[in-house]
Amino acid sequence: MTAGNSAAATFVGSAPGRPRAPLSRALLTRTSVLPGFDLSLGITLFALGLIVLLPLSAAFAKTATLSWPAFVDAAFSPRVLASYRLTFGASLAAASVSAAFGLLVTWVLVRYPFPGRRIVDALIDLPFALPTAVAGIALTALYADNGWVGRWLALAGVKVAYSPLGVFVALTFIGLPFVVRTVQPVLADLPTGIEEAAATLGASRAQTFARVILPALAPALLTGFALAFARAVGEYGSVIFIAGNLPMVSEIAPLLIVTKLEQYDYAGATAIAVVLLVAAFALLLAINALQARARRRESA
Amino acid sequence: MSRRPLLRSAVAGLVVATLSAGALARDITLLNVSYDPTRELYQAVNAAFATQWKAKTGDTVTIRSSHGGSGKQARSVIDGLEADVVTLALARDIDEIGARAQLLPPNWQDRLPHRSTPTTSTIVFLVRKGNPKRLRDWPDLVKPGVSVITANPKTSGGARWAYLAAWGAAARAPGGSEASARDYIAKLYRNVPVLDSGARGSTVTFAERRIGDVLLAWENEAYLALQEFGTDNFEIVYPSASVQAEPSVALVDRNVDRHGTRAVAQAWLEFLYTPQAQEIAAKNHYRPTDPQIAARYAGLFPKIALFTVDDAFGGWANAHKTHFADGGVFDQVYTRH
């Protein structure tokens, strides 16, 4: 267990089976040799409240100024529903591709020494650092019908820039590093010895991968997938350049939020934001549950 | 989006810095919050004004400009960007500043000549060299196979004028009616493959991505594109009728009183109406309102039938409610087929 989440796992895992104590004591007594739990928990809650919960609750408060029919109208009109379908659909597809391709990239980076490996390793982080608008403009220039890549795709009748496919391309670009960076340390810690052991016990290569390596990587892979997905749902800068932004076709939900703001419809904008938040939170929670199950199975 | 607080604190810092410096050196800084294509115009106007103000009062005045989509700029001012003057694409955006943040009085449009529009403009067609699809007037744009580039009228001031130009031209054509205009608009936007969020974005899509046969552009932006990308790539087509676009200017009362810049800000706004500034505007392809300057530069501005929003749509409030508000005609074009 090496992923950053292992601390959370022990935290949850150690709760049952302890002797019953008053709730406050039970909450505040944890098994660590280091002191300072009360203080650090206080700082944690304060910082989380200030940085995360306060802005989010402002969004909910603003939405609450809408009546229920007005909320439904703002957040579930046909045009907004179409944008949810695109945003969540493209994000899931992009995160899946990032997960599969990211696993491959990580495998190559960790398992095979080759000249220039460090440079490739550093390249992975570029989508993190690049301003998203630059990424969007660059991808559009590449994939437009007169671009380096787009002109060949156009010959094949595939239109990437200014179509929903363009949204998917941009989201895949920004999602990849999340997967690589979460899986990489776990894979690096996985001794090659267990692969050899599996082989000596008669496992085929496919079996070794599916029954030995994948289960060990699954929690980290899921975390990477979830991060890539969450980032994709909120992505705005790179997508608007390549999407074409046609209502009902290639308009993402964050763009509708901005559009509503430009029309001074603050409450309508936060209504869409709240739906996005709740949906993303539910999905992330589900992914976390999956992850916990994968981890339990692995340690069992 | 996350850049705005940063911008705001940068501007606040700027204001503090200039206030403290101003006490000693009589350096004055104004902030002009404007829309997208006016960069070049106000650069020239500001230089001329600074020279004139220095000669008259001895003070050095620096005018800083912030540019962006008109609606977004208005929202920044509402949210606290400390503009001394606003020069936006539509009167409605300035109305919103008054209505939502009470930074200026409702009668702001009556405080300067020509309903606070020192220059006007219109919407023209920018087409590819030689006009291969023979696009001469509005009806040509809805023919099958013609691809039209314009921005999203919900977010772009220029695109709103373009929409109104198209609607007005269709409704006012012989035999035209509201029904025929609605039909025309539906067909027009079916020919639009990309909706950028601002006018500059559309220009880039058309000129650099080489998408589309025609760009619905501000007159001045079309000439700028000719300068920028060369007359051997594009040409301008004037339709038989278009809208008289009236970008408006206003003093932001609450901000100038807080900064102590009312006199100079007012002088800057009045300067926009002087022959000198009008001439600069004409050279930048904005239509001057000063009759003498307009006559001198008449050759730059082909005469076409221009209708105003007040004449054709009963004012901005009406136009907005019917066409651009959520569920309005523009939304119906996309949600009903």
XYZ file of C-alpha atoms in Angstrom:
637
model
C 0.000 0.000 0.000
C 1.814 3.056 -1.096
C -0.742 5.403 -2.594
C -1.389 8.645 -0.756
C -4.774 7.346 0.325
C -3.401 4.659 2.607
C -3.694 6.985 5.597
C -7.399 7.424 4.970
C -7.771 3.674 4.681
C -6.267 2.981 8.073
C -8.323 5.768 9.533
C -11.535 4.137 8.377
C -10.365 0.610 8.916
C -9.388 1.052 12.535
C -12.725 2.501 13.678
C -14.702 -0.696 14.384
C -13.597 -3.074 17.075
C -12.306 -0.378 19.397
C -13.714 -0.282 22.944
C -16.696 2.011 23.295
C -15.782 5.437 24.644
C -17.614 8.773 24.805
C -18.049 10.054 21.257
C -15.690 12.994 21.636
C -12.963 10.763 23.030
C -13.590 8.156 20.359
C -13.313 10.814 17.690
C -10.194 12.399 19.069
C -8.174 9.389 20.131
C -6.206 7.824 17.372
C -3.298 5.506 17.299
C -0.302 7.556 16.357
C 2.914 8.027 18.230
C 2.974 11.671 17.170
C 1.035 14.161 19.315
C -1.016 17.099 18.056
C -4.095 15.406 16.644
C -6.533 17.982 18.099
C -4.592 20.900 16.741
C -4.049 19.420 13.307
C -7.691 18.365 13.006
C -8.737 21.894 13.957
C -6.458 23.437 11.363
C -7.634 20.918 8.771
C -11.316 21.636 9.310
C -10.733 25.387 9.355
C -8.693 25.348 6.157
C -11.121 23.015 4.393
C -14.025 25.196 5.464
C -12.353 28.383 4.298
C -10.903 27.109 1.038
C -13.403 24.492 -0.092
C -16.708 24.668 1.725
C -17.206 28.427 1.885
C -17.075 29.097 -1.877
C -19.170 25.997 -2.550
C -21.804 26.974 -0.020
C -21.922 30.422 -1.649
C -22.925 28.672 -4.880
C -25.669 26.790 -3.050
C -26.834 29.949 -1.276
C -27.096 31.850 -4.556
C -29.028 28.987 -6.132
C -31.401 28.991 -3.170
C -32.645 32.425 -4.269
C -34.374 30.643 -7.151
C -37.832 29.164 -6.785
C -38.071 25.444 -7.564
C -39.644 25.890 -11.039
C -37.060 28.581 -11.867
C -34.290 26.221 -10.768
C -35.623 23.385 -12.921
C -35.965 25.812 -15.808
C -32.408 27.065 -15.435
C -30.717 23.739 -14.735
C -32.762 21.260 -16.777
C -33.827 23.006 -19.995
C -33.180 20.947 -23.142
C -30.111 22.986 -24.014
C -28.582 22.540 -20.558
C -29.408 18.820 -20.540
C -27.618 18.448 -23.868
C -24.569 20.133 -22.358
C -24.588 17.750 -19.357
C -24.662 14.801 -21.716
C -21.674 16.162 -23.592
C -19.722 17.195 -20.496
C -20.177 13.951 -18.578
C -20.035 11.708 -21.651
C -16.860 13.255 -23.028
C -15.297 13.393 -19.555
C -15.966 9.701 -18.894
C -14.683 8.729 -22.327
C -11.597 10.919 -21.971
C -10.843 9.684 -18.449
C -11.174 6.071 -19.645
C -8.761 6.635 -22.496
C -6.412 8.495 -20.155
C -6.571 5.565 -17.739
C -5.786 2.929 -20.376
C -3.165 4.940 -22.210
C -1.765 6.358 -18.970
C -1.246 2.840 -17.604
C 0.703 1.952 -20.718
C 2.828 5.096 -20.477
C 3.512 4.436 -16.810
C 4.454 0.851 -17.519
C 6.977 1.896 -20.134
C 8.382 4.648 -17.943
C 8.769 2.482 -14.856
C 9.723 -0.889 -16.281
C 11.998 -0.066 -19.214
C 15.101 2.080 -18.979
C 15.621 3.819 -22.328
C 17.577 6.853 -23.434
C 15.680 10.095 -22.818
C 13.423 8.551 -20.210
C 13.758 11.532 -17.887
C 12.759 13.906 -20.661
C 9.676 11.844 -21.495
C 8.910 11.731 -17.783
C 9.051 15.512 -17.577
C 6.941 15.880 -20.734
C 4.072 14.070 -19.003
C 3.637 17.017 -16.652
C 3.359 19.614 -19.384
C -0.457 19.544 -19.575
C -0.432 20.455 -15.858
C 1.686 23.533 -16.428
C 0.456 24.720 -19.799
C -2.209 27.429 -19.599
C -5.355 25.680 -20.783
C -6.059 28.364 -23.370
C -2.692 27.623 -24.996
C -3.540 23.933 -25.068
C -6.917 24.688 -26.620
C -5.517 26.958 -29.304
C -2.699 24.552 -30.122
C -5.048 21.570 -30.374
C -7.456 23.569 -32.528
C -4.673 24.635 -34.880
C -3.592 20.987 -35.179
C -7.019 19.464 -35.636
C -8.747 22.151 -37.739
C -9.450 21.145 -41.328
C -6.321 22.984 -42.456
C -4.157 21.795 -39.524
C -1.309 19.290 -39.591
C -3.401 16.459 -38.225
C -6.842 17.721 -39.186
C -6.181 17.801 -42.923
C -5.515 14.038 -43.006
C -8.486 13.319 -40.804
C -10.609 15.523 -43.062
C -9.632 13.352 -46.010
C -10.967 10.382 -44.077
C -14.141 12.329 -43.370
C -13.443 12.714 -39.645
C -14.057 16.136 -38.160
C -12.348 16.723 -34.822
C -12.085 20.483 -34.266
C -15.468 22.205 -33.833
C -17.273 18.974 -33.021
C -17.958 16.952 -29.848
C -14.946 14.832 -30.792
C -12.786 17.913 -30.263
C -14.076 18.182 -26.694
C -12.984 14.602 -26.115
C -9.513 15.255 -27.553
C -8.950 18.296 -25.326
C -10.157 16.471 -22.214
C -7.898 13.493 -22.926
C -4.938 15.832 -23.254
C -5.488 17.443 -19.859
C -6.391 14.160 -18.120
C -3.382 12.014 -18.973
C -0.890 13.293 -16.353
C -3.324 12.608 -13.518
C -3.308 8.898 -14.295
C 0.425 8.627 -14.907
C 1.351 10.494 -11.753
C -0.929 8.469 -9.485
C -0.034 5.049 -10.898
C 3.695 5.646 -11.309
C 4.799 5.445 -7.619
C 2.648 2.374 -6.992
C 4.037 0.539 -9.968
C 7.586 1.565 -9.033
C 7.075 -0.017 -5.601
C 5.691 -3.219 -7.049
C 8.653 -5.622 -7.054
C 9.312 -7.333 -10.361
C 9.887 -10.420 -8.226
C 6.165 -11.063 -7.911
C 5.834 -11.187 -11.683
C 8.636 -13.722 -11.771
C 7.018 -15.647 -8.954
C 3.736 -15.749 -10.860
C 5.597 -17.037 -13.901
C 7.332 -19.798 -11.942
C 3.963 -20.853 -10.561
C 2.773 -21.375 -14.116
C 0.799 -18.197 -14.792
C 0.590 -17.080 -18.399
C 1.574 -13.500 -19.221
C -2.054 -12.470 -19.478
C -2.802 -14.115 -16.140
C 0.154 -12.380 -14.501
C -1.121 -9.050 -15.741
C -4.785 -9.614 -14.959
C -4.490 -11.430 -11.613
C -1.253 -10.090 -10.139
C -0.369 -6.665 -11.468
C -3.752 -5.145 -12.214
C -5.278 -5.797 -8.777
C -2.286 -4.135 -7.128
C -2.563 -1.116 -9.410
C -6.354 -0.898 -9.443
C -6.807 1.518 -6.497
C -4.222 3.961 -7.863
C -5.601 3.593 -11.362
C -9.085 4.387 -10.095
C -7.775 7.433 -8.256
C -6.103 8.648 -11.446
C -9.279 8.003 -13.394
C -11.335 9.927 -10.836
C -8.950 12.884 -10.865
C -8.882 12.991 -14.661
C -12.649 12.760 -14.747
C -13.190 15.483 -12.144
C -10.785 17.794 -13.906
C -12.500 17.129 -17.243
C -15.960 17.970 -15.914
C -14.770 21.400 -14.810
C -12.473 22.107 -17.750
C -13.291 25.284 -19.645
C -10.227 27.031 -21.082
C -8.974 24.438 -23.521
C -12.380 23.151 -24.599
C -14.032 26.367 -25.730
C -11.444 26.885 -28.436
C -11.876 23.487 -30.025
C -15.534 22.717 -29.364
C -17.325 24.992 -31.824
C -19.798 25.769 -29.033
C -22.974 25.090 -30.995
C -26.049 24.890 -28.738
C -27.414 21.330 -28.436
C -24.350 19.936 -30.231
C -20.957 20.936 -28.899
C -21.691 23.211 -25.957
C -20.204 22.110 -22.602
C -21.898 22.836 -19.292
C -19.162 25.182 -17.973
C -19.653 27.323 -21.093
C -23.354 27.626 -20.304
C -22.409 28.832 -16.823
C -20.264 31.555 -18.358
C -22.987 32.377 -20.873
C -25.510 32.823 -18.107
C -23.097 35.030 -16.174
C -22.593 37.229 -19.227
C -26.328 37.741 -19.196
C -26.182 38.742 -15.531
C -28.111 35.592 -14.589
C -26.006 34.757 -11.532
C -28.606 32.479 -9.945
C -29.120 30.535 -13.191
C -25.362 30.103 -13.537
C -24.994 28.748 -10.016
C -27.959 26.429 -10.591
C -26.012 24.663 -13.351
C -22.906 24.731 -11.167
C -24.779 23.053 -8.323
C -26.043 20.281 -10.602
C -22.507 19.728 -11.897
C -21.152 19.680 -8.353
C -23.698 17.249 -7.014
C -23.366 14.920 -9.995
C -19.571 15.007 -9.888
C -19.578 14.463 -6.139
C -21.881 11.446 -6.452
C -19.682 9.942 -9.164
C -16.497 10.535 -7.176
C -18.101 8.984 -4.122
C -19.018 5.920 -6.171
C -15.471 5.706 -7.494
C -14.105 5.971 -3.954
C -16.362 3.125 -2.866
C -15.112 1.007 -5.762
C -11.587 1.863 -4.779
C -12.131 0.874 -1.159
C -13.496 -2.455 -2.365
C -10.521 -3.004 -4.623
C -8.179 -2.258 -1.744
C -9.973 -4.605 0.623
C -9.852 -7.363 -1.931
C -6.179 -6.760 -2.447
C -5.306 -6.865 1.250
C -7.551 -9.862 1.856
C -12.373 32.926 -14.921
C -9.943 32.626 -12.075
C -7.968 35.516 -13.487
C -10.523 38.122 -12.497
C -9.781 38.440 -8.771
C -6.128 38.749 -9.673
C -6.943 41.467 -12.168
C -9.077 43.224 -9.624
C -6.350 43.246 -6.995
C -3.863 44.354 -9.639
C -6.140 47.239 -10.542
C -6.749 48.057 -6.896
C -2.989 48.121 -6.362
C -2.619 50.335 -9.374
C -5.230 52.737 -8.085
C -3.618 52.887 -4.642
C -0.229 53.429 -6.224
C -1.463 56.219 -8.419
C -3.431 57.904 -5.638
C -0.369 58.059 -3.419
C 1.836 59.183 -6.284
C -0.740 61.680 -7.525
C -0.519 63.755 -4.361
C 3.087 64.585 -5.161
C 3.521 64.597 -8.908
C 0.034 65.326 -10.201
C 0.045 62.184 -12.258
C -3.480 61.083 -12.993
C -4.500 57.629 -14.085
C -7.860 56.788 -15.579
C -9.153 53.319 -16.230
C -11.253 52.882 -19.357
C -13.101 49.571 -19.453
C -13.965 48.873 -23.062
C -15.030 46.113 -25.445
C -12.904 43.969 -27.709
C -12.016 45.723 -30.984
C -11.328 49.221 -29.634
C -7.692 48.698 -28.599
C -6.186 50.525 -31.562
C -8.755 53.345 -31.469
C -8.271 54.249 -27.831
C -4.504 53.967 -28.018
C -4.509 56.770 -30.553
C -7.217 58.801 -28.808
C -5.522 58.524 -25.414
C -2.198 59.763 -26.735
C -3.883 62.800 -28.286
C -5.850 63.535 -25.131
C -2.811 63.229 -22.855
C -0.889 65.764 -24.947
C -3.790 68.187 -24.928
C -4.422 67.789 -21.178
C -0.743 68.290 -20.372
C -0.704 71.541 -22.358
C -3.878 72.765 -20.679
C -3.292 71.830 -17.029
C 0.306 70.654 -16.718
C -0.864 67.324 -15.336
C 0.262 64.054 -16.797
C -2.676 61.764 -17.469
C -2.326 58.106 -18.259
C -5.369 56.245 -19.493
C -5.284 52.541 -19.017
C -7.611 50.388 -21.045
C -9.080 47.007 -20.317
C -10.575 45.126 -23.260
C -12.792 42.079 -23.524
C -16.278 40.934 -24.435
C -18.717 43.758 -23.683
C -20.932 41.766 -21.310
C -17.971 40.359 -19.404
C -16.450 43.825 -19.057
C -19.702 45.244 -17.695
C -19.865 42.387 -15.204
C -16.305 43.126 -14.032
C -17.295 46.736 -13.339
C -20.419 45.581 -11.498
C -18.272 43.209 -9.453
C -15.844 45.965 -8.483
C -13.370 46.706 -11.297
C -12.770 50.399 -10.631
C -13.452 51.890 -14.049
C -13.560 55.681 -14.309
C -15.167 55.518 -17.718
C -16.809 52.677 -19.617
C -16.949 52.475 -23.414
C -18.986 49.394 -24.258
C -20.496 47.811 -27.333
C -24.105 48.233 -26.284
C -26.018 50.725 -24.197
C -27.681 47.814 -22.443
C -24.431 46.741 -20.808
C -24.003 50.217 -19.313
C -27.666 50.180 -18.238
C -26.882 47.014 -16.298
C -24.005 48.720 -14.481
C -26.440 51.389 -13.346
C -29.228 48.972 -12.482
C -27.196 46.321 -10.676
C -24.463 48.294 -8.927
C -25.910 51.848 -8.919
C -22.556 53.168 -10.108
C -24.163 55.681 -12.473
C -27.627 57.262 -12.811
C -30.310 55.787 -15.108
C -30.281 58.888 -17.327
C -26.607 58.465 -18.223
C -27.370 58.351 -21.928
C -28.710 61.913 -21.896
C -25.584 63.412 -20.359
C -23.511 63.471 -23.555
C -24.420 64.361 -27.163
C -25.938 61.803 -29.553
C -27.279 59.657 -26.725
C -23.688 59.130 -25.504
C -22.436 57.586 -28.742
C -19.511 59.643 -30.073
C -19.093 57.304 -33.025
C -21.268 54.691 -34.655
C -20.466 51.594 -36.635
C -22.233 48.893 -38.557
C -22.042 45.236 -39.480
C -20.531 44.256 -42.837
C -19.476 41.034 -44.574
C -15.836 39.991 -44.757
C -15.440 37.434 -47.538
C -12.533 35.587 -49.100
C -10.671 37.281 -51.962
C -12.651 37.332 -55.186
C -15.844 36.475 -53.271
C -15.949 32.916 -54.661
C -19.469 32.241 -53.368
C -20.798 35.549 -54.743
C -22.196 36.793 -51.465
C -23.645 40.240 -52.180
C -26.457 40.699 -49.693
C -28.224 39.085 -46.757
C -30.347 36.575 -48.772
C -27.139 35.044 -50.188
C -26.003 33.979 -46.729
C -28.793 31.435 -46.202
C -28.189 29.567 -49.432
C -27.258 25.921 -48.932
C -23.518 25.322 -48.767
C -22.646 28.790 -47.486
C -20.803 28.774 -44.194
C -21.216 31.879 -41.994
C -18.955 32.824 -39.080
C -20.314 34.937 -36.247
C -19.942 34.856 -32.461
C -22.540 33.806 -29.908
C -24.955 36.740 -29.536
C -25.510 35.774 -25.932
C -21.917 36.579 -25.028
C -20.659 38.960 -27.707
C -21.811 42.538 -28.238
C -20.723 42.558 -31.864
C -22.576 39.315 -32.515
C -25.743 40.850 -31.090
C -25.476 43.698 -33.545
C -24.865 41.157 -36.317
C -27.969 39.215 -35.295
C -30.055 42.396 -35.208
C -28.644 43.485 -38.574
C -29.692 40.150 -40.098
C -33.131 40.227 -38.514
C -33.747 43.878 -39.399
C -32.613 43.428 -42.991
C -34.946 40.433 -43.405
C -37.895 42.105 -41.713
C -37.482 45.359 -43.638
C -36.895 43.744 -47.042
C -39.791 44.098 -49.518
C -42.473 41.634 -48.422
C -40.643 41.019 -45.174
C -42.403 40.401 -41.877
C -41.620 39.144 -38.423
C -42.359 35.606 -39.569
C -40.034 35.868 -42.546
C -37.314 37.370 -40.334
C -37.649 34.496 -37.852
C -37.381 32.038 -40.702
C -34.343 33.871 -42.071
C -32.572 33.850 -38.697
C -33.197 30.106 -38.282
C -31.704 29.416 -41.714
C -28.788 31.771 -41.115
C -27.682 30.143 -37.871
C -28.060 26.707 -39.430
C -25.200 27.821 -41.695
C -22.980 28.747 -38.730
C -20.477 25.956 -37.926
C -18.718 27.602 -34.943
C -19.992 30.040 -32.339
C -17.064 31.740 -30.631
C -17.707 33.677 -27.455
C -16.311 36.996 -28.717
C -15.868 38.985 -31.926
C -12.085 38.592 -31.959
C -12.440 34.824 -31.603
C -14.653 34.746 -34.701
C -12.159 36.801 -36.665
C -9.424 34.316 -35.776
C -11.636 31.369 -36.725
C -12.380 32.957 -40.092
C -8.985 34.424 -40.929
C -6.528 31.954 -39.394
C -8.447 28.681 -39.176
C -9.866 29.511 -42.651
C -13.308 28.301 -41.707
C -16.394 29.759 -43.355
C -17.183 31.792 -46.466
C -18.213 35.005 -44.744
C -17.597 36.688 -41.409
C -20.226 39.011 -39.988
C -17.938 41.697 -38.627
C -17.871 45.147 -37.148
C -16.992 47.533 -39.966
C -13.812 48.625 -38.145
C -12.874 45.026 -37.305
C -13.270 44.072 -40.985
C -10.829 46.811 -42.029
C -8.480 45.772 -39.249
C -8.551 42.207 -40.599
C -7.684 43.568 -44.068
C -4.707 45.418 -42.584
C -3.644 42.487 -40.460
C -4.032 39.655 -42.965
C -3.603 41.540 -46.226
C -6.023 42.735 -48.890
C -5.010 39.834 -51.114
C -6.771 37.420 -48.776
C -10.067 39.100 -48.007
C -12.456 41.740 -49.204
C -15.311 43.637 -47.618
C -18.859 43.443 -48.932
C -21.459 46.008 -47.901
C -24.986 44.575 -47.764
C -27.879 46.763 -48.940
C -29.020 47.352 -45.355
C -27.538 46.904 -41.927
C -27.864 48.055 -38.366
C -26.555 51.341 -37.031
C -24.470 50.074 -34.140
C -24.183 52.560 -31.321
C -21.392 51.732 -28.907
C -21.904 53.939 -25.875
C -19.635 55.743 -23.425
C -20.304 56.830 -19.851
C -18.761 58.274 -16.740
C -18.872 55.886 -13.766
C -19.933 58.437 -11.152
C -19.335 56.493 -7.986
C -15.812 55.490 -9.054
C -14.635 58.909 -10.294
C -15.884 60.535 -7.087
C -13.990 58.009 -5.031
C -10.826 58.525 -7.114
C -11.233 62.292 -7.415
C -10.973 62.027 -11.197
C -14.359 63.410 -12.249
C -13.009 66.486 -14.042
C -10.448 64.697 -16.144
C -12.727 61.742 -16.897
C -15.475 64.098 -18.034
C -12.932 66.003 -20.151
C -11.814 62.734 -21.753
C -15.388 61.804 -22.655
C -16.026 65.272 -24.121
C -12.735 65.012 -26.010
C -14.196 62.035 -27.909
C -16.593 64.478 -29.602
C -13.936 66.980 -30.686
C -12.956 67.157 -34.373
C -9.508 65.856 -33.466
C -10.803 62.675 -31.819
C -13.510 62.251 -34.437
C -10.848 62.323 -37.107
C -8.832 59.650 -35.295
C -11.990 57.556 -35.038
C -12.724 57.979 -38.753
C -9.203 56.879 -39.619
C -9.823 53.780 -37.480
C -13.017 53.107 -39.462
C -15.522 54.188 -36.837
C -18.245 56.370 -38.318
C -17.896 59.907 -36.893
C -20.947 61.810 -35.641
C -19.376 65.235 -36.237
C -20.966 66.298 -39.567
C -17.851 68.066 -40.874
C -15.527 65.159 -40.175
C -18.139 62.752 -41.497
C -18.292 64.754 -44.733
C -14.512 64.819 -45.038
C -14.244 61.044 -44.636
C -17.438 60.135 -46.506
C -15.362 58.173 -49.021
C -14.364 55.683 -46.310
C -17.932 54.850 -45.373
C -20.179 53.600 -48.171
C -23.751 54.769 -47.763
C -26.086 51.881 -47.014
C -29.546 51.847 -45.442
C -28.921 51.852 -41.679
C -31.663 51.238 -39.128
C -31.293 51.835 -35.391
C -32.297 49.495 -32.603
C -34.818 52.061 -31.408
C -36.481 52.214 -34.851
C -36.427 48.541 -35.719
C -36.721 46.861 -32.336
C -38.203 49.465 -29.960
C -35.021 49.816 -27.910
C -32.501 47.460 -26.341
C -34.699 46.283 -23.481
C -37.254 44.994 -25.975
C -34.677 43.547 -28.320
C -33.056 41.702 -25.463
C -36.271 40.291 -24.090
C -37.535 39.062 -27.455
C -34.306 37.768 -28.931
C -31.503 37.109 -26.484
C -33.050 36.311 -23.108
C -33.207 32.618 -22.186
C -35.991 31.027 -24.211
C -35.939 33.941 -26.672
C -35.856 33.706 -30.453
C -32.141 32.882 -30.558
C -32.609 29.926 -28.197
C -35.628 28.740 -30.176
C -33.519 28.575 -33.333
C -31.487 25.815 -31.676
C -34.073 24.042 -29.562
C -36.878 23.856 -32.138
C -36.236 22.307 -35.487
